[in-house]
Short mmCIF file of C-alpha atoms and ligand atoms in Angstrom, two decimals:
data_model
loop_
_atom_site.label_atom_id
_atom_site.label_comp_id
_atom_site.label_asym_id
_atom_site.label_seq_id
_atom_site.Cartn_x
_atom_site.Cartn_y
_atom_site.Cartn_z
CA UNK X 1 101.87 116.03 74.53
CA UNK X 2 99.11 118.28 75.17
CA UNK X 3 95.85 116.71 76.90
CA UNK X 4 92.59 118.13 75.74
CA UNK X 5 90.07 117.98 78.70
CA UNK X 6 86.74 117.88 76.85
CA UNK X 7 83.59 118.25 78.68
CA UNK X 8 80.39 116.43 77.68
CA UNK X 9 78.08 117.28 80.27
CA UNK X 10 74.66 118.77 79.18
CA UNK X 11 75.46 122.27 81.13
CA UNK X 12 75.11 124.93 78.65
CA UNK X 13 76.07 123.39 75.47
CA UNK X 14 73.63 121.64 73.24
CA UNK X 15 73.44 118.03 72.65
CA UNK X 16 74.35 118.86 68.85
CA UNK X 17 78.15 120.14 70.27
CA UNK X 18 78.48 117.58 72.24
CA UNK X 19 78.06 115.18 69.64
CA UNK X 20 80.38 117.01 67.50
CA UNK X 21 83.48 116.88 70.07
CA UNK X 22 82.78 112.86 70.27
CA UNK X 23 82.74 112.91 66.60
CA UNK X 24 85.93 114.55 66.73
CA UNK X 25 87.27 112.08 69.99
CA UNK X 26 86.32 108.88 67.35
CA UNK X 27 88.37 110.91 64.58
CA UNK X 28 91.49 110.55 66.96
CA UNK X 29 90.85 106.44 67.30
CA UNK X 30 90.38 105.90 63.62
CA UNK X 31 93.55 107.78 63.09
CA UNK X 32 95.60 105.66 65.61
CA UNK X 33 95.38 107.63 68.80
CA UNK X 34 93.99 107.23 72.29
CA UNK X 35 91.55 108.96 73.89
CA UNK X 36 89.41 108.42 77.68
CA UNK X 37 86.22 108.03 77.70
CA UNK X 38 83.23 107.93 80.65
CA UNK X 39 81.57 104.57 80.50
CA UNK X 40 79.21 103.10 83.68
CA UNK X 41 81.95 101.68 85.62
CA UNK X 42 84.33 103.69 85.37
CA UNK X 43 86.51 105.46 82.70
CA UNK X 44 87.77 103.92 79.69
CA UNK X 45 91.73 104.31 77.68
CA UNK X 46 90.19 104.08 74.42
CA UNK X 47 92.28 102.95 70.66
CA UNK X 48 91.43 101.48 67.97
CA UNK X 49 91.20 97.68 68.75
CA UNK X 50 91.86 96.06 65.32
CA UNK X 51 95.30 98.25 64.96
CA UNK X 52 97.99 96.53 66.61
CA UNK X 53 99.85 99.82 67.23
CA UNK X 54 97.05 101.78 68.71
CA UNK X 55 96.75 99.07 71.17
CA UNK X 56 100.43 99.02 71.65
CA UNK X 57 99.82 102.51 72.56
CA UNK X 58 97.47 101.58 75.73
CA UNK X 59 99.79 99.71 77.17
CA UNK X 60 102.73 102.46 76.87
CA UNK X 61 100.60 105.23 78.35
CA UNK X 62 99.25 102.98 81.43
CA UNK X 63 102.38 101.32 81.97
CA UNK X 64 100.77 98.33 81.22
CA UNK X 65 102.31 94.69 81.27
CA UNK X 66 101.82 93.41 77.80
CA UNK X 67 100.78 89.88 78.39
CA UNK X 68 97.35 91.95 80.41
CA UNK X 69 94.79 91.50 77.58
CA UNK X 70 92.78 94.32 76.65
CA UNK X 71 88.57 94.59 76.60
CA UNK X 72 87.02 94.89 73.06
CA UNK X 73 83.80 97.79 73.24
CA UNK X 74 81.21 96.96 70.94
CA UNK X 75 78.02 99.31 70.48
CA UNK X 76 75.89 97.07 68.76
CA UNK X 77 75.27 92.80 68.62
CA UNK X 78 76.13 92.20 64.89
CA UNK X 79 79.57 93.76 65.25
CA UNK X 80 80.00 91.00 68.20
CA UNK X 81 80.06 88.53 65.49
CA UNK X 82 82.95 89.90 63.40
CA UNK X 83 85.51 89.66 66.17
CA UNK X 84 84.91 86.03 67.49
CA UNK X 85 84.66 82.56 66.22
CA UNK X 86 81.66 81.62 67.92
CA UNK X 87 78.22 82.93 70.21
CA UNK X 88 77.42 80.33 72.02
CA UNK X 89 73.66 80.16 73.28
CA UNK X 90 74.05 80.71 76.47
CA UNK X 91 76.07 84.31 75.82
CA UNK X 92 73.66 85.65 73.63
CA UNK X 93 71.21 85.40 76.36
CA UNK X 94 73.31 86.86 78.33
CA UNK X 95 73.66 90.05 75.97
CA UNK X 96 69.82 90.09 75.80
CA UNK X 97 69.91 90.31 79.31
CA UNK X 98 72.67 92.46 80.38
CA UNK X 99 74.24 94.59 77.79
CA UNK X 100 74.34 97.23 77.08
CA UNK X 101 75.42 97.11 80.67
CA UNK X 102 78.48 96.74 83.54
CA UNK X 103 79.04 92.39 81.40
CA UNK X 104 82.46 91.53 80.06
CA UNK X 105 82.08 87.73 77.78
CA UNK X 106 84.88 86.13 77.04
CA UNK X 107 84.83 84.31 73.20
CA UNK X 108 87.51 82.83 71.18
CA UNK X 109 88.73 85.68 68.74
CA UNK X 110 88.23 85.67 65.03
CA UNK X 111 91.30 86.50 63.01
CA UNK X 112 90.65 89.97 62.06
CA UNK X 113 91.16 90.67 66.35
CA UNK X 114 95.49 91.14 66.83
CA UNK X 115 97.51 89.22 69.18
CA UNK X 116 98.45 92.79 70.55
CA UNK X 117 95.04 93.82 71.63
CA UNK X 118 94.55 90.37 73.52
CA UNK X 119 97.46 90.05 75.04
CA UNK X 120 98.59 87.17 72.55
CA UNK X 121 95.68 85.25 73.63
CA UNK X 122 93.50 83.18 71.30
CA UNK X 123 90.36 84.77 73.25
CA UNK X 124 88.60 87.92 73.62
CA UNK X 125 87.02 90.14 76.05
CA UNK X 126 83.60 91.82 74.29
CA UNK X 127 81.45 94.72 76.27
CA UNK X 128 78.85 96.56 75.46
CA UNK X 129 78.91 99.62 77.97
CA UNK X 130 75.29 101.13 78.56
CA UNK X 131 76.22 105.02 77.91
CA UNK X 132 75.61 107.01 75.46
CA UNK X 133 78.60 108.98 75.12
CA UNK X 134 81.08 105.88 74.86
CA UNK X 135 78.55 103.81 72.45
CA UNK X 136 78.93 106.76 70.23
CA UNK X 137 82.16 107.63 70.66
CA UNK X 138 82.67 103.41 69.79
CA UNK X 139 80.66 103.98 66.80
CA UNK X 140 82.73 107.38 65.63
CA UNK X 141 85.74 105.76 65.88
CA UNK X 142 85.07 102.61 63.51
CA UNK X 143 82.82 100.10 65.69
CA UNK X 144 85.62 98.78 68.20
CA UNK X 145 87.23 99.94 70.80
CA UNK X 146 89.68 98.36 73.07
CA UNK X 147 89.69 100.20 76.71
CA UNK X 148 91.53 99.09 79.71
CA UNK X 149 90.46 101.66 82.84
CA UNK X 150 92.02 104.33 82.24
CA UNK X 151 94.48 104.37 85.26
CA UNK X 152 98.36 104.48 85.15
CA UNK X 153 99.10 100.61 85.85
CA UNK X 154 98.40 99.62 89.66
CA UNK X 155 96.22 102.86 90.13
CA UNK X 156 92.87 102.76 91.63
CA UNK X 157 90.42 102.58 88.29
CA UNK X 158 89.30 105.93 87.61
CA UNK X 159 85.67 107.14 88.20
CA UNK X 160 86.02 111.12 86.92
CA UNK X 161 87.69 112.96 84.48
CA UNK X 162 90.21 114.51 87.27
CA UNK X 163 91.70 110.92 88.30
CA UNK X 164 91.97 110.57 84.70
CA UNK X 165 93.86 113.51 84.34
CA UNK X 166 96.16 112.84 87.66
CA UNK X 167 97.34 109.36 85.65
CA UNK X 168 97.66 110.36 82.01
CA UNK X 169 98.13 114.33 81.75
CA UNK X 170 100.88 114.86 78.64
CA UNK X 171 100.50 111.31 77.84
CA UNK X 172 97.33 111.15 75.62
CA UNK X 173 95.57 113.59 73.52
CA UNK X 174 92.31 113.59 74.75
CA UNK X 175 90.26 112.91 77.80
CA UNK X 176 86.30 113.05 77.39
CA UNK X 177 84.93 114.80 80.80
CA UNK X 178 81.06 113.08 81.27
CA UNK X 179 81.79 113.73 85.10
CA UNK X 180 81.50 110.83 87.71
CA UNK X 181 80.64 107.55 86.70
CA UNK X 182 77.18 105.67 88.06
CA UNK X 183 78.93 102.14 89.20
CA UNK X 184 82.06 102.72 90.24
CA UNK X 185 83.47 99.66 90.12
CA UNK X 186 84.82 97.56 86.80
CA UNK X 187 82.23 95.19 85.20
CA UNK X 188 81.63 91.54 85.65
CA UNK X 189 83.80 89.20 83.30
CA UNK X 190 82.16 85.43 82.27
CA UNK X 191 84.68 83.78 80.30
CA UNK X 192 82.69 81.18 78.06
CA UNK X 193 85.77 79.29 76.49
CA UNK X 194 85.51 77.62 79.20
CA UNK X 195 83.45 74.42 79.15
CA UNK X 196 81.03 75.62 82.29
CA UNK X 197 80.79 79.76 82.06
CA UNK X 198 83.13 80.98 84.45
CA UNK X 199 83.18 84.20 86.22
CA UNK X 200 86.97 85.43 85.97
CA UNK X 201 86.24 89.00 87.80
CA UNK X 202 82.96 90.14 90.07
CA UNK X 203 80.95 93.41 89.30
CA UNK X 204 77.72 94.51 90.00
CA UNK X 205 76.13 92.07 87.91
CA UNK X 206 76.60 89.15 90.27
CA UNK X 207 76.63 85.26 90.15
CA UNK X 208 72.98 84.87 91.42
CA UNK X 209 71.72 87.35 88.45
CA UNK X 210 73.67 85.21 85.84
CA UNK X 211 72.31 82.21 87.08
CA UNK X 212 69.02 82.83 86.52
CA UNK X 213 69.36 83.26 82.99
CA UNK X 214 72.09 80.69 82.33
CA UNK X 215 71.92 77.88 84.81
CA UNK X 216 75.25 76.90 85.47
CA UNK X 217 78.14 79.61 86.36
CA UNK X 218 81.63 78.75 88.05
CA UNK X 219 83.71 80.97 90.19
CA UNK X 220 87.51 81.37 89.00
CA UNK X 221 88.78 79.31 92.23
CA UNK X 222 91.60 81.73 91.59
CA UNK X 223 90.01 84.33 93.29
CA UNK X 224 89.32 83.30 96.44
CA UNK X 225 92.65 84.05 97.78
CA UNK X 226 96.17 85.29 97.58
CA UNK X 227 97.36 82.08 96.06
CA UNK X 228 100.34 81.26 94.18
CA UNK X 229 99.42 77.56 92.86
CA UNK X 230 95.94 78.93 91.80
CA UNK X 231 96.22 82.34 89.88
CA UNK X 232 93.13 84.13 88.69
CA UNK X 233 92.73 83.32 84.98
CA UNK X 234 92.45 86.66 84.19
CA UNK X 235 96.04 87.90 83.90
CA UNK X 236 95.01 91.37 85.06
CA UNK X 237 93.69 90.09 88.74
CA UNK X 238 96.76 88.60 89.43
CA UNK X 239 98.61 92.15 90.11
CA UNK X 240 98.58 93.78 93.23
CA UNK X 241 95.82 96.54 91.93
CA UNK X 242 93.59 98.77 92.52
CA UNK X 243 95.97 100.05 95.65
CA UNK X 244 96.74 103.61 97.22
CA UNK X 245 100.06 104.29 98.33
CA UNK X 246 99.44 103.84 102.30
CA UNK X 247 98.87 100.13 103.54
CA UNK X 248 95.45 99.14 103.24
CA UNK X 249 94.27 97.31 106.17
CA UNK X 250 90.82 95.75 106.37
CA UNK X 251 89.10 95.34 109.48
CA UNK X 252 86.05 93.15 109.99
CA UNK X 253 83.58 91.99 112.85
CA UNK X 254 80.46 93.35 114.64
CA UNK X 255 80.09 97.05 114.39
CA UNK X 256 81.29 97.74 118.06
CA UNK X 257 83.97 95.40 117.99
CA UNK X 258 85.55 96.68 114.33
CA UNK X 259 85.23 100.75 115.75
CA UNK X 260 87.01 99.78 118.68
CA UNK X 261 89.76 98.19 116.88
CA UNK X 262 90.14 100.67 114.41
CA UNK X 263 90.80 102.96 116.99
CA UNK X 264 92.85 101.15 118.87
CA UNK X 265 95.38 100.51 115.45
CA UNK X 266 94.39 104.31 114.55
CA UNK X 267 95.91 105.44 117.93
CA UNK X 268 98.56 103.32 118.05
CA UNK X 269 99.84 104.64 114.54
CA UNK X 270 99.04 108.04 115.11
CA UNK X 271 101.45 107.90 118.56
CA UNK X 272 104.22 106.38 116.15
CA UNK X 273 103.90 109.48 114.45
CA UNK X 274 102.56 108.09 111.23
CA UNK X 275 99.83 109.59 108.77
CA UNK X 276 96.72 107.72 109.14
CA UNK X 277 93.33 107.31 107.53
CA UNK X 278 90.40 106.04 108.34
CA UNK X 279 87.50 104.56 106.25
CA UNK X 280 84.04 104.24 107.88
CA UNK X 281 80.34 104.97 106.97
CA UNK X 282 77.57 107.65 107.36
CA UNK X 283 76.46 105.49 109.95
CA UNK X 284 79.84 104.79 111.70
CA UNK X 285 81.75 107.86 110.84
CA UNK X 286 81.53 109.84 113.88
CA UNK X 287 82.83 106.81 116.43
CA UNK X 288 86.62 107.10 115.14
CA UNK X 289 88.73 109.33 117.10
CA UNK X 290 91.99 109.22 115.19
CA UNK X 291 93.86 110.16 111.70
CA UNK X 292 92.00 111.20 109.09
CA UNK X 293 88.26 109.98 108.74
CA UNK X 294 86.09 109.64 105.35
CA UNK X 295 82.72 107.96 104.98
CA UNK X 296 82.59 106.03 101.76
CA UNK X 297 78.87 105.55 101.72
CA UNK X 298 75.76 104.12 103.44
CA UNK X 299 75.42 100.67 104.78
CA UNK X 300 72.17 101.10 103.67
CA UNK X 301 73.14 101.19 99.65
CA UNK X 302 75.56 98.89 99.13
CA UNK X 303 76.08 101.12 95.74
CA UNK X 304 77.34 103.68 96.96
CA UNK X 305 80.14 102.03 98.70
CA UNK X 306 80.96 100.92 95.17
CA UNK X 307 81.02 104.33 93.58
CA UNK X 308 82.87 105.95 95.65
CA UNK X 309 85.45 103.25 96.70
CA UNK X 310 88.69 104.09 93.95
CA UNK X 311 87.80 107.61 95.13
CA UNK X 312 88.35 108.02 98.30
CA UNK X 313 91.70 106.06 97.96
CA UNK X 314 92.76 108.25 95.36
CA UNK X 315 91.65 111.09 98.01
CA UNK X 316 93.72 109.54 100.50
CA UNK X 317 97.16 109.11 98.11
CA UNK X 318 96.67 113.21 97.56
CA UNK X 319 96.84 113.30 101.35
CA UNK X 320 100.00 111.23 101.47
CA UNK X 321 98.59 109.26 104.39
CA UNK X 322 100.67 106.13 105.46
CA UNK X 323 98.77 103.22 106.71
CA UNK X 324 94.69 103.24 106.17
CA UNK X 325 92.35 100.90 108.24
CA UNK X 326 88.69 100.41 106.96
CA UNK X 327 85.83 98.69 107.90
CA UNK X 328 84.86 95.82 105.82
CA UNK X 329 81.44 95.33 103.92
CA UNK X 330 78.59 92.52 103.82
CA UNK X 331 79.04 90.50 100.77
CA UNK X 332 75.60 89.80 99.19
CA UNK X 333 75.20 91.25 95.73
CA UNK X 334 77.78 93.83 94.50
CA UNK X 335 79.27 93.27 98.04
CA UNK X 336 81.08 90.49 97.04
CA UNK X 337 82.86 92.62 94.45
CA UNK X 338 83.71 95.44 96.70
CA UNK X 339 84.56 92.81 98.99
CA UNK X 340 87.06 91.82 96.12
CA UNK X 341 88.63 95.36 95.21
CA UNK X 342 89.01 96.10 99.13
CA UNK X 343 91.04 92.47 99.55
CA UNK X 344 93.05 93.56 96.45
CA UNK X 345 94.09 97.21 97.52
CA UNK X 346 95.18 95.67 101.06
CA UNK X 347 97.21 92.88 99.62
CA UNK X 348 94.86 90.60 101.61
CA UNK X 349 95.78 92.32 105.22
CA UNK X 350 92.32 91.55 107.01
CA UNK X 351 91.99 91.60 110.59
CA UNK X 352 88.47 90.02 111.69
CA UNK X 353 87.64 90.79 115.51
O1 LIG K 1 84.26 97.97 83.40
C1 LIG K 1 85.23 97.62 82.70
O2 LIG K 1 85.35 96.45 82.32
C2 LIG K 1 86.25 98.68 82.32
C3 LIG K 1 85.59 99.69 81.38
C4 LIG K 1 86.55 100.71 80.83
O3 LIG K 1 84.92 99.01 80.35
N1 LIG K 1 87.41 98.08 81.71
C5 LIG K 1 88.32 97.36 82.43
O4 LIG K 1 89.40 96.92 81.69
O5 LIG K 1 88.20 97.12 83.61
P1 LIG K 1 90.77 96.41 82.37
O6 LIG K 1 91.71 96.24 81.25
O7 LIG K 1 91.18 97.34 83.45
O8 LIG K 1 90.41 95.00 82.92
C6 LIG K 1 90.19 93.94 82.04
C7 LIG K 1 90.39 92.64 82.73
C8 LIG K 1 91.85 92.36 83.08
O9 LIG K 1 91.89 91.74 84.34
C9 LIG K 1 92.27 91.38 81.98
O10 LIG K 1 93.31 90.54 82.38
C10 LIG K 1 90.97 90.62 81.72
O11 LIG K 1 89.98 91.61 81.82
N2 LIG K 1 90.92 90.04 80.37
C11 LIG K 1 90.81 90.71 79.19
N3 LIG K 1 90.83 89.86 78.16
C12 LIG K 1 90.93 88.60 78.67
C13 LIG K 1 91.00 87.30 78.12
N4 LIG K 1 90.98 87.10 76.79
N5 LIG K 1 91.12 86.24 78.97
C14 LIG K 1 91.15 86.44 80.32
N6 LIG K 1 91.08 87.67 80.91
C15 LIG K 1 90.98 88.73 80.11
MG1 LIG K 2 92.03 98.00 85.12
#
């Protein structure tokens, strides 16, 4: 299959064109096909939610497991109500609140919602993304959309067009090009069919945010570690995910004491004659001596660790480097859902010096 790379940037073109090739993008979801799509986090493997095939197709072209539920996108509140049983109160703040924005709820599904787009569950995931091109492109092609990321299976989520590309080239028609995404990282998911709101995967809308417009909010226990008698409840953050190819090792401690080690592994590696990288800071990166070093932000904005995380792993994979050692982040605010990713990508391999 041929893959149509379709920018949407406001370069040249007019916003009139641009609205016409989304047009066209929704055309190919009403009809049954897929298509990628920018959102906030980061890109979106977009089919028609309510047709059991189209969904079937998501989890062909990912390489999806089929029991991994998919995420409903909504691009406006009453269509929420079509698709699930009940809104409790406490979720509809939350919309007020958050969406459109980087806020997955989880609702028991109304029967018009297939077992195919959830995974066979009785419950949905709902978002409304806060972009323009996607909320159009959800209202072109027929008011929901069901969108894993738009990564092959295991990948690191994808943040531009080009990772898109890399995972799904001759696999789906269409990939909408809005360049690189603000967040970076895959939004928050509250799961309200529980009795207390639970939060089943971090983002950058974080625990302490929720609470103050909700009260009460659990933690899936599930996710504080690599545990086989407590898996997350969502059946997506059980996989080994969001990995590179090399070994992900995290490394945490003081400043001094995490640079020194780093080298110290780094060296080691490097004199066993493996391909190594290195991930440090603007503030840290010119203290490593060894393999290959990238900066993946500023300590100093803990977002743009976040957006450029899935990046520079994907970076690293097109460098076929072995083993990679990084430094390890605070975890207040949208650092506890780096913090998250990172533990994911190494398998839980965390040295703290
Ligand atoms: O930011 C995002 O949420 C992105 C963009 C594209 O919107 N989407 C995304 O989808 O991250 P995906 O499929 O990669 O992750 C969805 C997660 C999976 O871990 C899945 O298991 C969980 O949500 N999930 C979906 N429906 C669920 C349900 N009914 N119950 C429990 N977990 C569910
Ligand atoms: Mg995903």
């Amino acid at each position: 299959m041929e893959t149509a790379i379709v920018s949407i940037t406001d370069d040249r073109q007019g916003k009139e064109a641009i609205r016409e090739k989304i047009h066209a993008a929704g055309q190919i979801i009403r009809q049954g096909g897929l298509v990628a799509f920018p959102t906030e986090t980061v890109y979106g493997l977009g089919a028609d939610a309510l047709n059991p095939l189209a969904s079937g197709r998501i989890y062909e072209a990912k390489g999806r497991p089929s029991d991994n539920p998919l995420i409903i996108h909504i691009s406006n509140m009453e269509d929420l109500e079509k698709i699930v049983r009940k809104v409790p109160e406490q979720a509809r703040k939350l919309a007020e609140k958050f969406w459109p924005g980087p806020l997955t709820m989880i609702f028991e599904k109304s029967g018009i919602v297939p077992l195919e787009t959830t995974g066979g569950l009785q419950t949905v995931a709902v978002r409304m993304p806060n972009h323009p091109a996607a909320l159009l492109l959800i209202r072109s092609g027929g008011g929901y959309v069901a969108a894993p990321s738009a990564n092959a299976s295991g990948k690191p989520s994808p943040t531009r067009a080009e990772h898109v590309a890399e995972d799904m080239k001759g696999k789906i028609p269409m990939i909408l090009d809005g360049g690189p995404v603000g967040i970076g990282i895959e939004s928050t998911i509250v799961d309200f069919s529980e009795e207390i709101p639970m939060i089943l995967r971090p983002g950058c809308i974080t625990a302490k945010m929720i609470q103050e417009v909700i009260g009460e909010v659990r933690m899936d226990p599930g996710l504080a570690a690599e545990n086989p008698e407590a898996p997350p409840k969502a059946p997506g953050m059980k996989y080994r995910h969001y990995a590179p190819k090399a070994d992900l090792i995290l490394v945490a401690g003081s400043k001094e004491k995490v640079q020194e080690k780093i080298n110290e592994l780094a060296e080691k590696a490097a004199k066993e004659g493996k391909s190594v990288g290195v991930i440090g800071t603007e503030e840290t990166k010119d203290g490593y001596q060894y393999g290959t070093v990238k900066s993946i932000g500023t300590r100093k904005d803990a977002a743009s660790i976040a957006r450029h995380l899935y990046g520079i792993l994907r970076e690293f994979d097109q460098l076929d480097v072995e083993i990679i050692y990084s430094e390890s982040f605070s975890e207040s605010g949208i650092g506890q859902a780096i913090k998250n990713r990172m533990l994911k990508a190494a398998g839980h391999q965390m040295i703290e010096v």
